[in-house]
Amino acid sequence: NSQIKKQKMNNKNYKYIIDVDTGIDDALALILASKTLKEKVIGVTTCGGNVKLEDATLNTLKILDLAKWDIPVYVGASKSVENSEFVHAYDYHGTNGICDVQIETKHKPKNIAADDFIIEAAKKNQLAIVCLATPTNLANALKKNKGIAKNIKILYMMGGALNVPGNQTEY
């Protein structure tokens, strides 16, 4: 219990990266984060998953515009660590990944790959990473530079299923 309290106190200095595959669940999470973590987040990384990478990135930019949150977005992995295609959930998230809601954006993602952004951020900061998508971008960053692990102090993961079948795959 004292360890948990100590960890919470130290969270104040951590910089956050939010990793998303923006469908409707991550859209809501980004809106909430824009109100609660706004000053702590240094970037949002995108990954394929619930939707294709291109849709995840565009949806992320749209939702950030909607939330009036000017934060950089970095494009990540379009395939899994094993280089296989992600199983998408358009049947649940709608044809555009955000229930067919139309939102305009003029913003563009940064020209740095998500895994490279994670590496550079970890070299300069103590990080808390919030993986709402598959942790592929983080895995790719760690494959490129294992040394960054020492500065990743907290890892939050929105998981799938442990002892039951998953919602889109067996995981």
Tab-separated table of C-alpha atoms in Angstrom:
chain	number	residue	atom	x	y	z
A	1	ASN	CA	0.000	0.000	0.000
A	2	SER	CA	2.811	2.452	0.808
A	3	GLN	CA	4.477	1.470	-2.478
A	4	ILE	CA	1.309	2.432	-4.395
A	5	LYS	CA	1.103	5.789	-2.589
A	6	LYS	CA	4.774	6.452	-3.311
A	7	GLN	CA	4.280	5.616	-6.997
A	8	LYS	CA	1.254	7.944	-7.274
A	9	MET	CA	3.240	10.794	-5.753
A	10	ASN	CA	6.019	10.319	-8.303
A	11	ASN	CA	3.602	10.356	-11.265
A	12	LYS	CA	3.641	14.164	-11.251
A	13	ASN	CA	6.964	14.284	-13.103
A	14	TYR	CA	6.217	11.662	-15.726
A	15	LYS	CA	5.487	12.580	-19.321
A	16	TYR	CA	2.707	10.600	-20.925
A	17	ILE	CA	2.406	9.017	-24.351
A	18	ILE	CA	-1.005	7.690	-25.348
A	19	ASP	CA	-0.970	4.889	-27.931
A	20	VAL	CA	-4.260	4.391	-29.805
A	21	ASP	CA	-6.020	2.562	-32.624
A	22	THR	CA	-8.787	5.124	-32.533
A	23	GLY	CA	-12.197	3.613	-32.787
A	24	ILE	CA	-15.023	4.773	-30.554
A	25	ASP	CA	-13.441	3.537	-27.296
A	26	ASP	CA	-10.157	5.361	-27.880
A	27	ALA	CA	-12.040	8.443	-29.113
A	28	LEU	CA	-13.757	8.666	-25.726
A	29	ALA	CA	-10.474	8.003	-23.912
A	30	LEU	CA	-8.757	10.832	-25.830
A	31	ILE	CA	-11.564	13.247	-24.996
A	32	LEU	CA	-11.263	12.328	-21.308
A	33	ALA	CA	-7.470	12.611	-21.411
A	34	SER	CA	-7.750	16.057	-22.990
A	35	LYS	CA	-9.462	17.192	-19.801
A	36	THR	CA	-7.427	15.263	-17.210
A	37	LEU	CA	-3.915	14.713	-18.594
A	38	LYS	CA	-3.671	17.613	-21.028
A	39	GLU	CA	-0.491	19.145	-19.592
A	40	LYS	CA	1.291	15.805	-19.094
A	41	VAL	CA	0.879	14.230	-22.541
A	42	ILE	CA	3.739	14.853	-24.967
A	43	GLY	CA	2.359	12.892	-27.893
A	44	VAL	CA	-0.165	10.424	-29.229
A	45	THR	CA	0.958	7.430	-31.290
A	46	THR	CA	-1.297	5.489	-33.628
A	47	CYS	CA	-1.392	1.831	-34.550
A	48	GLY	CA	-3.575	-0.439	-36.585
A	49	GLY	CA	-6.025	-2.539	-34.605
A	50	ASN	CA	-9.699	-1.742	-34.181
A	51	VAL	CA	-9.367	0.004	-37.545
A	52	LYS	CA	-6.697	0.286	-40.233
A	53	LEU	CA	-3.716	2.491	-39.397
A	54	GLU	CA	-4.830	5.210	-41.814
A	55	ASP	CA	-8.271	5.405	-40.175
A	56	ALA	CA	-6.785	5.278	-36.669
A	57	THR	CA	-4.513	8.207	-37.487
A	58	LEU	CA	-7.202	10.280	-39.190
A	59	ASN	CA	-9.690	9.540	-36.400
A	60	THR	CA	-7.118	10.562	-33.795
A	61	LEU	CA	-6.506	13.887	-35.526
A	62	LYS	CA	-10.261	14.472	-35.801
A	63	ILE	CA	-10.947	13.687	-32.156
A	64	LEU	CA	-8.081	15.875	-30.971
A	65	ASP	CA	-9.513	18.727	-33.051
A	66	LEU	CA	-12.944	18.102	-31.574
A	67	ALA	CA	-11.434	18.194	-28.068
A	68	LYS	CA	-9.460	21.348	-28.975
A	69	TRP	CA	-6.250	19.603	-27.949
A	70	ASP	CA	-3.165	20.595	-29.913
A	71	ILE	CA	-0.860	17.636	-29.356
A	72	PRO	CA	1.468	15.934	-31.866
A	73	VAL	CA	0.406	12.638	-33.459
A	74	TYR	CA	2.911	10.037	-34.651
A	75	VAL	CA	2.010	7.239	-37.073
A	76	GLY	CA	3.011	3.745	-36.010
A	77	ALA	CA	2.586	0.124	-36.959
A	78	SER	CA	0.167	-1.071	-39.620
A	79	LYS	CA	0.898	-4.741	-38.846
A	80	SER	CA	1.547	-6.787	-35.725
A	81	VAL	CA	4.994	-7.567	-34.331
A	82	GLU	CA	4.770	-10.888	-36.198
A	83	ASN	CA	4.076	-8.846	-39.381
A	84	SER	CA	0.535	-10.188	-39.704
A	85	GLU	CA	-2.526	-8.107	-40.480
A	86	PHE	CA	-4.569	-6.827	-37.568
A	87	VAL	CA	-8.121	-8.083	-37.209
A	88	HIS	CA	-10.232	-4.938	-37.508
A	89	ALA	CA	-13.585	-4.317	-35.837
A	90	TYR	CA	-15.440	-2.127	-38.348
A	91	ASP	CA	-18.572	-4.137	-37.611
A	92	TYR	CA	-18.530	-2.559	-34.155
A	93	HIS	CA	-16.882	0.830	-34.790
A	94	GLY	CA	-18.615	1.730	-38.071
A	95	THR	CA	-17.206	2.145	-41.567
A	96	ASN	CA	-14.887	4.988	-40.555
A	97	GLY	CA	-14.098	3.680	-37.064
A	98	ILE	CA	-15.993	6.388	-35.193
A	99	CYS	CA	-19.586	5.283	-35.832
A	100	ASP	CA	-19.689	7.062	-39.198
A	101	VAL	CA	-19.609	10.481	-37.491
A	102	GLN	CA	-18.121	13.039	-39.861
A	103	ILE	CA	-15.545	15.368	-38.288
A	104	GLU	CA	-13.234	17.616	-40.266
A	105	THR	CA	-9.553	18.140	-39.548
A	106	LYS	CA	-6.805	20.105	-41.213
A	107	HIS	CA	-4.074	18.707	-38.994
A	108	LYS	CA	-1.479	16.204	-40.134
A	109	PRO	CA	0.645	13.718	-38.206
A	110	LYS	CA	4.336	14.360	-37.587
A	111	ASN	CA	6.957	12.918	-39.943
A	112	ILE	CA	8.582	10.838	-37.209
A	113	ALA	CA	7.551	7.192	-36.812
A	114	ALA	CA	5.791	6.323	-33.545
A	115	ASP	CA	8.489	3.912	-32.362
A	116	ASP	CA	11.223	6.494	-33.039
A	117	PHE	CA	9.221	9.118	-31.132
A	118	ILE	CA	8.908	6.748	-28.167
A	119	ILE	CA	12.675	6.145	-28.210
A	120	GLU	CA	13.516	9.864	-28.343
A	121	ALA	CA	10.952	10.707	-25.657
A	122	ALA	CA	12.319	7.972	-23.362
A	123	LYS	CA	15.856	9.281	-23.775
A	124	LYS	CA	14.751	12.692	-22.460
A	125	ASN	CA	11.956	11.878	-19.978
A	126	GLN	CA	10.607	9.457	-17.449
A	127	LEU	CA	7.542	8.088	-19.201
A	128	ALA	CA	4.123	6.756	-18.451
A	129	ILE	CA	2.773	5.016	-21.533
A	130	VAL	CA	-0.935	4.402	-21.939
A	131	CYS	CA	-1.466	1.616	-24.495
A	132	LEU	CA	-5.082	1.648	-25.583
A	133	ALA	CA	-4.107	-0.160	-28.786
A	134	THR	CA	-1.988	-3.259	-29.188
A	135	PRO	CA	1.455	-2.495	-27.713
A	136	THR	CA	3.105	-2.914	-31.124
A	137	ASN	CA	4.639	0.581	-31.255
A	138	LEU	CA	6.174	0.083	-27.820
A	139	ALA	CA	7.417	-3.407	-28.763
A	140	ASN	CA	9.012	-2.026	-31.934
A	141	ALA	CA	10.674	0.778	-29.957
A	142	LEU	CA	12.069	-1.700	-27.430
A	143	LYS	CA	13.329	-3.961	-30.238
A	144	LYS	CA	15.247	-0.982	-31.647
A	145	ASN	CA	16.549	0.258	-28.294
A	146	LYS	CA	16.192	-1.918	-25.177
A	147	GLY	CA	17.923	0.748	-23.075
A	148	ILE	CA	14.844	2.974	-23.079
A	149	ALA	CA	13.040	0.520	-20.771
A	150	LYS	CA	14.714	2.107	-17.732
A	151	ASN	CA	12.832	5.367	-18.376
A	152	ILE	CA	9.433	3.778	-18.944
A	153	LYS	CA	8.261	3.986	-15.353
A	154	ILE	CA	4.573	3.176	-15.774
A	155	LEU	CA	2.781	1.167	-18.428
A	156	TYR	CA	-1.006	1.162	-18.539
A	157	MET	CA	-2.572	-1.319	-20.933
A	158	MET	CA	-6.155	-1.761	-21.986
A	159	GLY	CA	-6.116	-5.513	-22.242
A	160	GLY	CA	-8.125	-8.112	-23.984
A	161	ALA	CA	-9.301	-11.357	-22.469
A	162	LEU	CA	-7.241	-13.562	-20.175
A	163	ASN	CA	-9.124	-16.793	-19.546
A	164	VAL	CA	-11.858	-16.453	-22.160
A	165	PRO	CA	-11.912	-15.932	-25.942
A	166	GLY	CA	-11.212	-12.382	-27.153
A	167	ASN	CA	-13.743	-10.170	-28.874
A	168	GLN	CA	-12.117	-10.204	-32.358
A	169	THR	CA	-9.379	-12.828	-32.034
A	170	GLU	CA	-8.591	-15.653	-29.626
A	171	TYR	CA	-6.558	-13.120	-27.597
